[in-house]
């Protein structure tokens, strides 16, 4: 579980925004961090007093090297590290599941098959470790995390290369008493066989709920490990013989990790979680769901220093505007327009007009203050993988701007400035900083996708420019707690509630939920939140996770259908969705089928063929031909010569909302004043009503639109709500 950051904690480490503490020890602190890519990470930071010790820094450098040499789906991967930094750090992929120790304490021992499956997966992880020339040296329940698609071996902090000389003292015991080999208890060098002994202890614990050599004082534990036989009472007979071999006192008599894997290979699960009890699956789901609602970011010393550097509002404005910039006019917008019009006429009058404007003493008047433009920005994927959506959104915003500028009573003229991020996160961050540097930019709408939106947040937020996305639904993003960002679309974690209620209305009482890891964050957030909402509605949910590398999902579908669900949900990629649709069509299942909307595109229809018919999609975008947006669709077709795509009406809506707030400001507002106006009141658009939570800045309205595939196309079925 997480703890709040303390005031003395850093705000960022190695490009990771720190969100909370995961734990602390004598040598350092482990934080929950979020990288710029949006991925969560466990960031281990060494305390300064140890970083200054050459031997300790060398040991940490060895830890980083060791962890990077392990490449296994059952071991956490290194995502970044800097052992030479002033505060050395190591980041690994964050696994939100509970540890095996927590699981057994909360839910009791695992069933017989669960122990065997766990043993096989961990044996494979250790095989990778050993083939990399390493010894883990601390295989224990606390270093094994459980997820819906298998366990993860973590903490290579004391992993040791077999060919290296140890940096620890000769008589130091390395490992955790109760889960280490006799040779380690005698302070002798560990070997791959030592890890196998620890694996045997761990599996005995998983099967019985107690360590095989008991508990108590460290000296007593070490003595029993060296001299006593393990207590294997309660271990299933089909596993006991293998564990006895793993726990042999002589390392040469133990099987290798690969041999343990081969001994358990017949118990391979078919990419499912049926090897875990329901209580454990719920615990994993609850822990994962908790990570979707991350704790508030605590102010730290680094944050406070940065805030102090900005000073009061005047200093913040000075930071945004050069010293030689003219004061922002606060007169009535129409009056300013007439004054500027008069100045333009004088300029057009040539020398005579200039002579007339001179003072009596012949001195020319002071230069007029520079004219401030009213700029609305758009950042979108105009030429990349989502260019159809991005171009439609840019056109929707442009249409709203042109309609406003055509008004005879407009108080100002609005300029649209567009940038193309090409759907690339690196470019998105770059073009955001470039656009944000324009001092006349009032607000920006974009970006198109989740990754580019997350990458662009910092560029706009640091200049206090309001940013609104009409299509990116991720929750949360890579930059934590942006202060001037509004998500004008229901997020992935809000949308599934509507689908769950609809399934209940359709009579669903048992729902299979298949989450495709290949679908990334959208698939996980939609699928996992769907499972949670089903539980709230007292509907039995049966989750499964398809690993990215799984090629054939037919066995998973067959297993899920065998449990007699009356509804089915899939979240993932279009290609995998098509494969699932075909596999499901080959069974006798005839209940409602729901497809996560990111997978609902033309590729799914084409690849699934007739099997696509009947699938329902609950999406935050309205059909462009729907009655509420027909006037927009006609104007779009007249302007651009084609029908608007999905998401164009939403961008048009958001642009009109921003323009409305600008006209209500009574003069040119600052970016902060505009943001406050956007938060203040409800805006009724043509797609939905926009009201934002004042504290969390998310959209409070939940208008969702249902589609059903009929005859090879997505047929619009109207708006649904809670």
XYZ file of C-alpha atoms in Angstrom:
722
model
C 0.000 0.000 0.000
C 1.081 3.596 -0.495
C 1.955 6.337 1.977
C 1.891 10.097 1.486
C 5.027 11.919 0.480
C 6.773 13.850 3.236
C 7.728 17.535 2.881
C 11.396 16.551 2.525
C 10.824 14.066 -0.306
C 11.864 15.132 -3.804
C 9.149 15.991 -6.298
C 10.836 14.247 -9.236
C 13.552 11.678 -9.785
C 14.993 10.878 -13.188
C 11.991 12.185 -15.112
C 9.508 10.467 -12.781
C 6.934 12.583 -10.952
C 6.734 11.030 -7.494
C 3.197 10.266 -6.330
C 3.583 8.424 -3.030
C 5.862 6.269 -0.905
C 5.773 2.511 -1.347
C 8.190 1.759 1.472
C 11.385 2.814 3.219
C 14.329 0.983 4.706
C 17.671 1.690 6.212
C 19.342 2.164 2.831
C 16.765 4.156 0.886
C 13.165 4.862 -0.076
C 10.970 3.292 -2.742
C 8.494 5.684 -4.359
C 5.534 5.269 -6.654
C 6.403 7.406 -9.667
C 4.932 8.225 -13.029
C 7.182 8.562 -16.059
C 6.556 11.087 -18.825
C 5.134 8.219 -20.881
C 2.384 7.776 -18.280
C 3.601 4.401 -17.022
C 3.792 3.806 -13.282
C 7.127 2.769 -11.824
C 8.619 1.732 -8.496
C 11.527 4.143 -8.058
C 14.162 3.076 -5.549
C 16.312 5.989 -4.324
C 19.420 5.519 -2.190
C 19.892 7.774 0.852
C 22.706 10.369 0.551
C 24.721 8.943 3.438
C 25.051 5.637 1.578
C 25.456 7.174 -1.865
C 28.665 8.786 -0.636
C 30.190 5.403 0.190
C 32.154 4.025 -2.802
C 31.493 0.403 -1.810
C 27.761 0.961 -1.504
C 27.571 2.835 -4.804
C 29.468 -0.035 -6.457
C 26.974 -2.510 -4.981
C 24.052 -0.442 -6.254
C 25.636 -0.218 -9.692
C 25.904 -4.008 -9.636
C 22.209 -4.231 -8.684
C 21.239 -2.142 -11.707
C 23.377 -4.274 -14.000
C 21.927 -7.467 -12.562
C 18.308 -6.339 -12.883
C 18.832 -5.310 -16.503
C 20.145 -8.764 -17.368
C 16.856 -10.423 -16.414
C 14.313 -10.624 -19.237
C 11.308 -12.694 -18.216
C 7.539 -12.117 -18.270
C 7.509 -13.310 -14.637
C 10.113 -10.816 -13.392
C 9.704 -7.034 -13.247
C 11.640 -5.156 -15.905
C 13.951 -2.204 -15.397
C 12.559 0.982 -16.970
C 15.359 3.361 -16.008
C 18.302 3.889 -13.689
C 21.173 6.208 -12.852
C 23.636 4.631 -10.392
C 25.985 7.596 -10.828
C 23.489 10.326 -9.905
C 23.940 12.310 -6.688
C 20.971 10.312 -5.408
C 21.318 6.940 -7.215
C 17.999 5.522 -8.375
C 16.525 2.472 -10.079
C 13.043 2.359 -11.644
C 11.197 -0.852 -12.399
C 7.745 -1.453 -13.849
C 5.197 -1.009 -11.087
C 3.036 -4.020 -10.278
C -0.123 -3.008 -8.356
C -0.949 -6.527 -7.167
C -0.472 -7.746 -3.581
C 2.545 -9.771 -2.519
C 2.239 -13.486 -1.916
C 2.795 -12.771 1.773
C -0.144 -10.347 1.852
C -2.304 -12.721 -0.163
C -1.762 -15.736 2.089
C -2.275 -13.595 5.199
C -5.559 -12.216 3.854
C -6.974 -15.185 1.929
C -5.200 -18.253 3.327
C -3.097 -20.878 1.499
C -3.437 -21.410 -2.234
C -5.171 -24.521 -3.570
C -3.071 -27.421 -4.865
C -3.169 -26.372 -8.507
C -2.477 -22.777 -7.577
C 0.730 -23.837 -5.838
C 1.880 -25.825 -8.844
C 1.118 -23.037 -11.323
C 2.860 -20.508 -9.098
C 5.872 -22.798 -8.862
C 6.097 -23.241 -12.613
C 5.996 -19.516 -13.360
C 8.549 -18.645 -10.694
C 10.776 -21.503 -11.830
C 10.757 -19.953 -15.291
C 11.679 -16.575 -13.829
C 14.574 -18.143 -11.916
C 15.689 -20.025 -15.013
C 16.066 -16.668 -16.763
C 17.919 -15.261 -13.752
C 20.322 -18.189 -13.632
C 20.905 -18.259 -17.390
C 21.887 -14.591 -17.110
C 24.640 -15.683 -14.742
C 22.886 -14.364 -11.634
C 21.634 -15.623 -8.299
C 18.650 -13.819 -6.799
C 19.520 -14.738 -3.178
C 16.235 -13.481 -1.648
C 13.327 -15.468 -3.067
C 10.569 -15.020 -0.483
C 6.785 -14.356 -0.368
C 7.327 -10.615 0.018
C 9.285 -10.526 -3.241
C 6.554 -12.170 -5.312
C 3.667 -9.993 -6.498
C 0.445 -11.469 -7.873
C -1.437 -10.093 -10.864
C -4.302 -11.407 -12.944
C -1.894 -12.698 -15.580
C 0.636 -14.311 -13.278
C 3.208 -13.616 -10.559
C 6.150 -11.238 -10.762
C 9.507 -11.784 -9.065
C 10.873 -8.489 -7.766
C 13.795 -6.997 -5.825
C 17.121 -7.902 -7.317
C 18.748 -5.671 -4.715
C 21.075 -8.438 -3.508
C 21.254 -10.398 -6.749
C 24.806 -11.513 -7.336
C 26.654 -12.513 -10.481
C 28.201 -15.942 -10.072
C 31.541 -14.817 -11.464
C 31.854 -11.692 -9.297
C 33.507 -11.188 -5.926
C 31.058 -10.283 -3.182
C 31.254 -6.821 -1.661
C 29.756 -8.033 1.600
C 31.786 -9.290 4.542
C 32.713 -12.951 4.724
C 30.504 -13.722 7.691
C 27.392 -11.824 6.552
C 24.185 -13.810 5.992
C 22.471 -12.692 2.766
C 18.748 -13.393 2.407
C 15.704 -13.713 4.622
C 15.834 -16.273 7.461
C 13.167 -18.908 6.926
C 13.505 -18.620 3.134
C 17.205 -19.180 2.546
C 19.338 -22.239 1.944
C 21.557 -23.972 4.532
C 24.671 -22.741 2.754
C 23.434 -19.177 3.046
C 22.628 -19.732 6.723
C 26.286 -20.703 7.170
C 27.357 -17.466 5.390
C 28.695 -19.425 2.419
C 28.363 -18.303 -1.211
C 24.921 -18.678 -2.743
C 24.376 -20.491 -6.022
C 21.416 -21.124 -8.330
C 20.676 -24.153 -6.140
C 20.200 -21.737 -3.224
C 17.404 -20.007 -5.122
C 15.752 -23.379 -5.770
C 15.854 -24.134 -2.024
C 14.203 -20.751 -1.359
C 11.586 -21.531 -4.017
C 10.788 -24.760 -2.190
C 10.320 -22.796 1.060
C 8.103 -20.300 -0.717
C 5.871 -22.960 -2.289
C 5.534 -24.757 1.045
C 4.438 -21.463 2.563
C 1.925 -20.896 -0.260
C 0.481 -24.393 0.288
C 0.270 -24.327 4.091
C 0.374 -20.694 5.168
C 3.543 -21.191 7.244
C 7.304 -21.351 6.515
C 8.679 -24.935 6.451
C 11.260 -24.148 9.149
C 8.909 -22.256 11.434
C 9.310 -18.742 12.757
C 10.825 -17.005 15.744
C 14.348 -15.855 16.608
C 16.782 -15.553 13.711
C 19.360 -17.848 15.319
C 16.750 -20.579 15.839
C 15.549 -20.246 12.231
C 19.073 -20.539 10.879
C 19.790 -23.577 13.069
C 16.628 -25.403 11.949
C 17.359 -24.567 8.290
C 20.784 -26.212 8.571
C 19.931 -29.239 10.788
C 16.171 -29.975 10.779
C 13.888 -31.490 8.171
C 11.242 -29.163 6.741
C 7.679 -29.307 8.014
C 5.661 -30.204 4.908
C 2.455 -31.307 6.623
C -0.451 -30.032 4.559
C 1.497 -29.864 1.301
C -0.461 -31.722 -1.422
C 0.940 -35.140 -2.274
C 1.336 -34.308 -5.956
C 3.737 -31.499 -5.027
C 5.377 -32.814 -1.885
C 7.976 -35.009 -3.593
C 9.234 -32.136 -5.726
C 9.467 -29.812 -2.708
C 11.427 -32.413 -0.754
C 13.987 -32.446 -3.561
C 14.107 -28.637 -3.641
C 14.724 -28.570 0.128
C 17.600 -31.049 0.144
C 20.459 -29.933 2.424
C 23.041 -30.753 -0.257
C 22.841 -28.264 -3.158
C 23.916 -30.966 -5.623
C 20.800 -33.018 -4.806
C 18.375 -30.219 -5.692
C 16.789 -29.920 -9.136
C 17.597 -26.928 -11.289
C 14.994 -24.228 -11.831
C 14.456 -25.531 -15.353
C 13.843 -29.052 -13.990
C 11.264 -27.630 -11.565
C 9.584 -25.947 -14.523
C 9.573 -29.192 -16.513
C 8.181 -31.156 -13.569
C 5.193 -28.791 -13.412
C 4.694 -28.157 -17.122
C 1.504 -30.230 -17.391
C -0.187 -27.761 -15.080
C 0.228 -24.846 -17.478
C -2.755 -22.462 -17.211
C -4.328 -21.368 -20.466
C -3.794 -17.635 -19.913
C -6.444 -17.473 -17.207
C -6.756 -16.824 -13.505
C -8.678 -19.977 -12.627
C -5.607 -21.191 -10.731
C -6.328 -18.522 -8.103
C -9.248 -18.580 -5.643
C -11.988 -15.978 -6.130
C -10.929 -14.166 -2.966
C -7.409 -13.703 -4.357
C -8.723 -12.471 -7.716
C -10.855 -9.906 -5.900
C -7.870 -8.794 -3.829
C -5.797 -8.331 -6.983
C -8.609 -6.410 -8.700
C -9.129 -4.164 -5.672
C -5.434 -3.387 -5.435
C -5.278 -2.636 -9.166
C -8.394 -0.451 -9.000
C -6.877 1.519 -6.111
C -4.040 2.536 -8.408
C -6.522 4.097 -10.827
C -7.431 6.619 -8.109
C -3.967 7.692 -7.081
C -3.510 9.678 -3.874
C -3.335 13.442 -3.989
C 0.165 14.691 -4.708
C 1.646 15.940 -1.470
C 3.589 19.202 -1.531
C 7.312 18.641 -1.075
C 10.253 20.886 -0.430
C 11.050 20.970 -4.133
C 7.473 21.948 -4.992
C 7.424 24.646 -2.342
C 10.667 26.092 -3.664
C 9.280 26.222 -7.178
C 6.059 27.855 -5.975
C 8.001 30.446 -4.039
C 10.075 31.297 -7.074
C 6.923 32.271 -8.958
C 5.809 34.721 -6.279
C 2.403 36.342 -6.268
C 0.069 36.809 -9.193
C 1.994 39.815 -10.483
C 5.215 37.821 -10.587
C 3.452 34.962 -12.352
C 2.162 37.380 -14.968
C 5.641 38.859 -15.362
C 6.921 35.361 -16.060
C 4.382 34.920 -18.848
C 4.875 38.375 -20.393
C 8.137 40.188 -21.277
C 8.999 43.307 -19.309
C 8.514 45.513 -22.371
C 5.038 44.149 -23.066
C 2.185 46.604 -22.803
C -0.287 46.171 -19.938
C -3.201 43.986 -20.907
C -6.114 46.266 -21.860
C -9.116 45.887 -19.576
C -11.545 48.164 -21.471
C -14.717 46.863 -23.023
C -13.933 44.581 -25.941
C -16.094 46.477 -28.470
C -14.627 49.836 -27.400
C -11.112 48.480 -27.952
C -12.182 47.217 -31.365
C -13.414 50.701 -32.401
C -10.289 52.394 -31.068
C -8.065 50.011 -32.940
C -10.168 50.546 -36.053
C -9.618 54.313 -35.775
C -5.881 53.810 -35.408
C -5.898 51.705 -38.552
C -7.638 54.494 -40.482
C -5.022 56.998 -39.342
C -2.253 54.700 -40.456
C -3.943 54.311 -43.840
C -4.103 58.095 -44.230
C -0.360 58.353 -44.899
C 1.760 61.393 -44.165
C -1.117 63.835 -43.709
C -2.632 61.748 -40.955
C 0.743 61.324 -39.293
C 1.386 65.104 -39.400
C -2.026 65.741 -37.851
C -1.189 63.390 -34.993
C 2.051 65.182 -34.087
C 2.238 67.322 -30.983
C 2.375 71.145 -31.260
C 6.137 71.129 -30.605
C 6.718 68.746 -33.504
C 7.529 65.751 -31.295
C 5.916 62.554 -32.595
C 3.551 60.818 -30.144
C 4.606 57.782 -28.145
C 4.332 54.510 -29.990
C 0.966 52.797 -29.555
C 0.990 49.650 -27.456
C 1.309 46.471 -29.512
C -1.982 44.875 -30.475
C -2.703 41.652 -28.601
C -4.143 38.865 -30.739
C -6.837 36.531 -29.430
C -5.456 33.104 -30.298
C -7.109 29.723 -29.802
C -4.763 26.789 -30.343
C -5.365 23.276 -31.626
C -2.914 20.426 -31.184
C -3.863 17.277 -33.072
C -2.591 14.289 -34.992
C -2.999 15.660 -38.523
C -0.682 13.335 -40.446
C -0.094 10.329 -38.167
C -1.960 7.129 -37.271
C -5.068 8.998 -36.002
C -5.084 11.636 -38.719
C -8.730 11.006 -39.669
C -9.833 11.883 -36.142
C -7.271 14.668 -35.738
C -8.161 16.360 -39.008
C -11.863 16.128 -38.174
C -11.254 17.736 -34.796
C -9.127 20.543 -36.247
C -11.833 21.226 -38.817
C -14.518 21.179 -36.121
C -12.643 23.791 -34.095
C -11.928 25.862 -37.207
C -15.630 25.822 -38.107
C -16.523 27.130 -34.641
C -13.944 29.939 -34.959
C -15.142 30.919 -38.443
C -18.762 30.988 -37.320
C -17.825 33.279 -34.433
C -15.728 35.611 -36.593
C -18.630 35.943 -39.070
C -20.836 37.535 -36.402
C -21.445 41.267 -36.849
C -21.482 41.823 -33.075
C -18.297 39.935 -32.232
C -16.275 41.797 -29.545
C -12.952 40.584 -30.945
C -11.537 38.570 -33.822
C -10.326 35.107 -32.953
C -7.287 33.567 -34.627
C -6.844 29.804 -34.860
C -3.330 28.392 -34.613
C -2.882 24.657 -35.327
C 0.074 22.353 -34.690
C 0.526 18.773 -35.863
C 2.036 16.330 -33.346
C 1.748 13.420 -35.835
C 0.589 11.119 -33.032
C 4.136 10.977 -31.644
C 4.693 11.676 -27.935
C 8.149 13.199 -28.369
C 6.937 15.553 -31.053
C 3.799 16.306 -29.009
C 5.896 17.637 -26.128
C 7.978 19.730 -28.531
C 5.114 21.358 -30.445
C 3.278 22.023 -27.166
C 6.225 24.040 -25.861
C 6.438 25.922 -29.171
C 2.738 26.788 -29.242
C 2.694 27.665 -25.546
C 5.512 30.186 -26.114
C 3.096 32.449 -28.037
C 2.167 35.083 -25.438
C -1.174 35.703 -27.161
C -2.350 32.092 -26.840
C -5.438 31.981 -24.615
C -6.266 28.274 -24.618
C -5.547 25.088 -26.562
C -7.739 22.150 -27.556
C -5.978 18.792 -27.871
C -4.361 16.447 -28.305
C -6.081 13.631 -30.177
C -4.718 10.540 -28.407
C -3.827 9.566 -24.852
C -0.069 9.382 -25.276
C 0.255 12.717 -27.057
C -2.109 14.417 -24.619
C -0.083 13.214 -21.660
C 3.168 14.310 -23.298
C 1.855 17.809 -24.016
C 0.463 18.628 -20.572
C 3.633 20.026 -19.058
C 4.312 22.458 -21.905
C 0.965 24.197 -21.495
C 0.567 23.840 -17.755
C 3.851 25.515 -16.858
C 2.598 28.655 -18.660
C -0.871 28.360 -17.080
C -2.551 27.938 -20.467
C -5.927 26.150 -20.256
C -5.807 22.864 -22.170
C -8.919 20.868 -23.024
C -9.089 17.483 -24.693
C -12.232 16.382 -26.474
C -11.172 12.787 -27.111
C -8.407 11.565 -24.775
C -9.981 9.606 -21.922
C -6.995 8.251 -19.997
C -7.025 8.564 -16.219
C -4.550 9.730 -15.051
C -1.786 10.980 -17.375
C 1.990 11.044 -17.324
C 2.236 14.476 -15.764
C 0.635 14.328 -12.361
C -2.120 16.722 -11.362
C -1.911 19.333 -14.159
C -3.441 22.538 -12.813
C -4.888 23.926 -16.041
C -6.167 20.831 -17.833
C -9.787 19.836 -18.418
C -10.820 16.457 -19.785
C -13.991 17.307 -21.699
C -14.832 13.638 -22.274
C -15.854 10.836 -19.874
C -12.719 8.958 -18.824
C -12.087 5.247 -19.252
C -12.753 4.767 -15.530
C -16.122 6.580 -15.677
C -17.549 5.116 -18.875
C -17.967 1.409 -17.852
C -20.639 2.217 -15.257
C -23.119 3.003 -18.033
C -22.287 -0.219 -19.870
C -22.642 -2.251 -16.658
C -26.103 -0.798 -15.975
C -27.126 -1.520 -19.546
C -25.994 -5.146 -19.250
C -28.022 -5.525 -16.082
C -31.062 -4.133 -17.895
C -30.444 -6.734 -20.607
C -30.656 -9.468 -17.976
C -26.965 -10.207 -17.443
C -26.121 -11.954 -14.164
C -22.740 -13.491 -15.019
C -20.350 -11.602 -17.299
C -17.048 -12.749 -18.742
C -14.536 -9.890 -18.988
C -11.504 -10.439 -21.234
C -8.796 -7.752 -21.105
C -6.175 -7.708 -23.842
C -2.798 -6.516 -22.540
C -1.961 -5.453 -26.083
C -4.616 -2.743 -25.767
C -2.489 -0.865 -23.249
C -3.884 1.560 -20.692
C -7.322 2.004 -22.346
C -8.001 -1.742 -22.360
C -6.895 -2.168 -18.756
C -8.801 0.818 -17.384
C -11.997 -0.023 -19.267
C -11.876 -3.750 -18.456
C -10.798 -3.495 -14.858
C -13.326 -0.751 -14.067
C -16.040 -2.770 -15.786
C -15.254 -5.683 -13.468
C -15.477 -3.356 -10.465
C -18.814 -1.912 -11.579
C -20.270 -5.364 -12.134
C -19.402 -6.159 -8.531
C -21.167 -3.034 -7.310
C -24.284 -4.138 -9.200
C -24.050 -7.656 -7.685
C -23.328 -9.160 -11.093
C -20.783 -11.970 -11.118
C -17.770 -10.916 -13.148
C -15.205 -13.422 -14.393
C -12.047 -11.581 -15.502
C -9.351 -12.962 -17.743
C -6.253 -11.235 -19.091
C -4.757 -12.074 -22.481
C -0.974 -11.563 -22.436
C 0.473 -9.474 -25.247
C 2.352 -12.442 -26.677
C -0.562 -14.910 -26.636
C -1.215 -15.862 -30.247
C -4.369 -17.975 -29.964
C -7.221 -16.883 -27.690
C -9.515 -19.742 -28.671
C -8.733 -21.819 -25.537
C -9.432 -18.795 -23.339
C -12.782 -18.191 -25.047
C -13.720 -21.862 -24.727
C -12.859 -21.858 -21.018
C -14.866 -18.683 -20.384
C -17.902 -19.952 -22.313
C -17.746 -23.224 -20.357
C -18.524 -21.194 -17.217
C -21.881 -20.251 -18.784
C -21.736 -16.445 -18.833
C -24.833 -14.643 -20.096
C -22.832 -11.628 -21.344
C -19.313 -11.042 -22.607
C -17.031 -7.972 -22.562
C -13.765 -7.516 -24.461
C -11.347 -4.605 -24.199
C -8.242 -4.510 -26.367
C -7.039 -4.007 -29.920
C -9.216 -4.181 -33.052
C -7.324 -7.191 -34.435
C -7.612 -9.182 -31.207
C -11.255 -8.117 -30.923
C -11.928 -9.606 -34.344
C -10.244 -12.872 -33.333
C -12.329 -12.975 -30.151
C -15.526 -12.286 -32.109
C -14.800 -15.157 -34.495
C -13.903 -17.543 -31.663
C -17.025 -16.602 -29.716
C -19.209 -17.031 -32.800
C -17.935 -20.607 -33.102
C -19.411 -21.471 -29.668
C -23.018 -21.703 -28.520
C -22.836 -18.357 -26.685
C -25.720 -16.068 -27.692
C -25.753 -13.378 -24.981
C -24.957 -9.645 -25.186
C -21.419 -8.835 -26.326
C -19.745 -5.520 -25.494
C -16.627 -4.181 -27.206
C -14.432 -1.498 -25.625
C -14.755 1.514 -27.918
C -11.015 1.998 -28.709
C -11.220 -1.300 -30.628
C -14.374 -0.333 -32.510
C -13.059 0.771 -35.888
C -13.199 -0.384 -39.489
C -10.444 -2.951 -38.919
C -12.661 -4.832 -36.458
C -15.580 -4.894 -38.894
C -13.418 -6.079 -41.787
C -11.445 -8.715 -39.859
C -14.411 -10.084 -37.892
C -16.787 -10.248 -40.857
C -20.190 -11.672 -40.002
C -18.986 -12.436 -36.460
C -18.998 -8.682 -35.731
C -22.800 -8.452 -35.952
C -24.500 -8.015 -32.598
C -21.537 -6.531 -30.737
C -22.445 -3.432 -28.742
C -20.191 -0.405 -28.254
C -20.606 2.214 -25.524
C -18.674 5.293 -26.617
C -18.323 8.939 -25.552
C -18.666 10.216 -29.142
C -22.005 10.887 -30.825
C -22.897 9.686 -34.294
C -22.356 12.661 -36.657
C -25.770 12.010 -38.231
C -27.645 12.064 -34.900
C -30.398 14.670 -34.510
C -28.628 16.894 -31.922
C -25.656 17.531 -34.244
C -27.340 17.646 -37.655
C -26.903 21.413 -37.973
C -23.202 21.003 -37.252
C -22.950 18.141 -39.756
C -24.592 20.248 -42.481
C -22.245 23.173 -41.824
C -19.238 20.831 -41.796
C -20.228 19.221 -45.104
C -20.823 22.618 -46.694
C -17.437 23.903 -45.513
C -15.293 20.847 -46.198
C -17.243 18.827 -48.765
C -17.550 15.640 -46.689
C -19.411 14.304 -43.682
C -17.715 14.820 -40.305
C -15.989 11.810 -38.714
C -16.444 10.654 -35.153
C -15.044 13.095 -32.546
C -15.405 16.172 -34.806
C -18.650 17.287 -33.130
C -17.021 16.947 -29.708
C -14.126 19.215 -30.720
C -16.611 21.721 -32.181
C -18.524 21.647 -28.895
C -15.430 22.294 -26.784
C -14.308 25.150 -29.049
C -17.713 26.829 -28.757
C -17.535 26.490 -24.982
C -14.143 28.239 -24.880
C -15.371 30.991 -27.219
C -18.483 31.539 -25.085
C -16.397 31.959 -21.946
C -14.092 34.407 -23.742
C -17.028 36.599 -24.731
C -18.341 36.503 -21.149
C -15.046 37.786 -19.735
C -15.835 41.448 -20.407
C -12.414 42.039 -21.909
C -9.293 40.040 -22.613
C -8.909 37.601 -19.696
C -5.672 36.158 -18.427
C -5.218 32.440 -18.958
C -6.020 31.818 -15.284
C -9.172 33.926 -15.474
C -10.304 31.985 -18.531
C -9.649 28.680 -16.785
C -11.716 29.827 -13.786
C -14.569 30.762 -16.142
C -14.444 27.316 -17.752
C -14.774 25.745 -14.321
C -17.479 28.075 -13.063
C -20.757 27.169 -14.753
C -22.397 24.492 -16.865
C -22.151 24.856 -20.620
C -24.829 23.161 -22.735
C -23.308 22.020 -25.995
C -24.832 20.173 -28.908
C -23.229 16.858 -27.862
C -23.475 17.054 -24.065
C -23.525 19.384 -21.096
C -20.102 20.293 -19.720
C -19.706 20.698 -15.988
C -16.338 20.117 -14.344
C -15.590 19.022 -10.807
C -14.025 22.042 -9.091
C -11.481 19.967 -7.182
C -10.521 17.160 -9.554
C -11.260 18.975 -12.864
C -12.947 15.967 -14.457
C -16.166 16.018 -16.454
C -19.218 15.441 -14.260
C -21.694 14.592 -17.014
C -21.859 11.000 -18.254
C -23.584 11.142 -21.634
C -22.615 7.905 -23.372
C -23.779 6.741 -26.790
C -24.582 3.149 -27.707
C -23.899 1.494 -31.042
C -24.632 -2.015 -32.301
C -23.009 -3.692 -35.274
C -25.643 -4.530 -37.868
C -24.925 -5.613 -41.392
C -21.247 -4.836 -41.120
C -21.613 -1.261 -39.844
C -21.953 0.532 -36.504
C -25.624 1.364 -36.116
C -26.324 4.271 -33.759
C -28.735 3.293 -30.971
C -28.939 6.600 -29.110
C -27.780 8.124 -25.839
C -27.779 6.108 -22.627
C -27.198 7.211 -19.055
C -27.019 5.924 -15.523
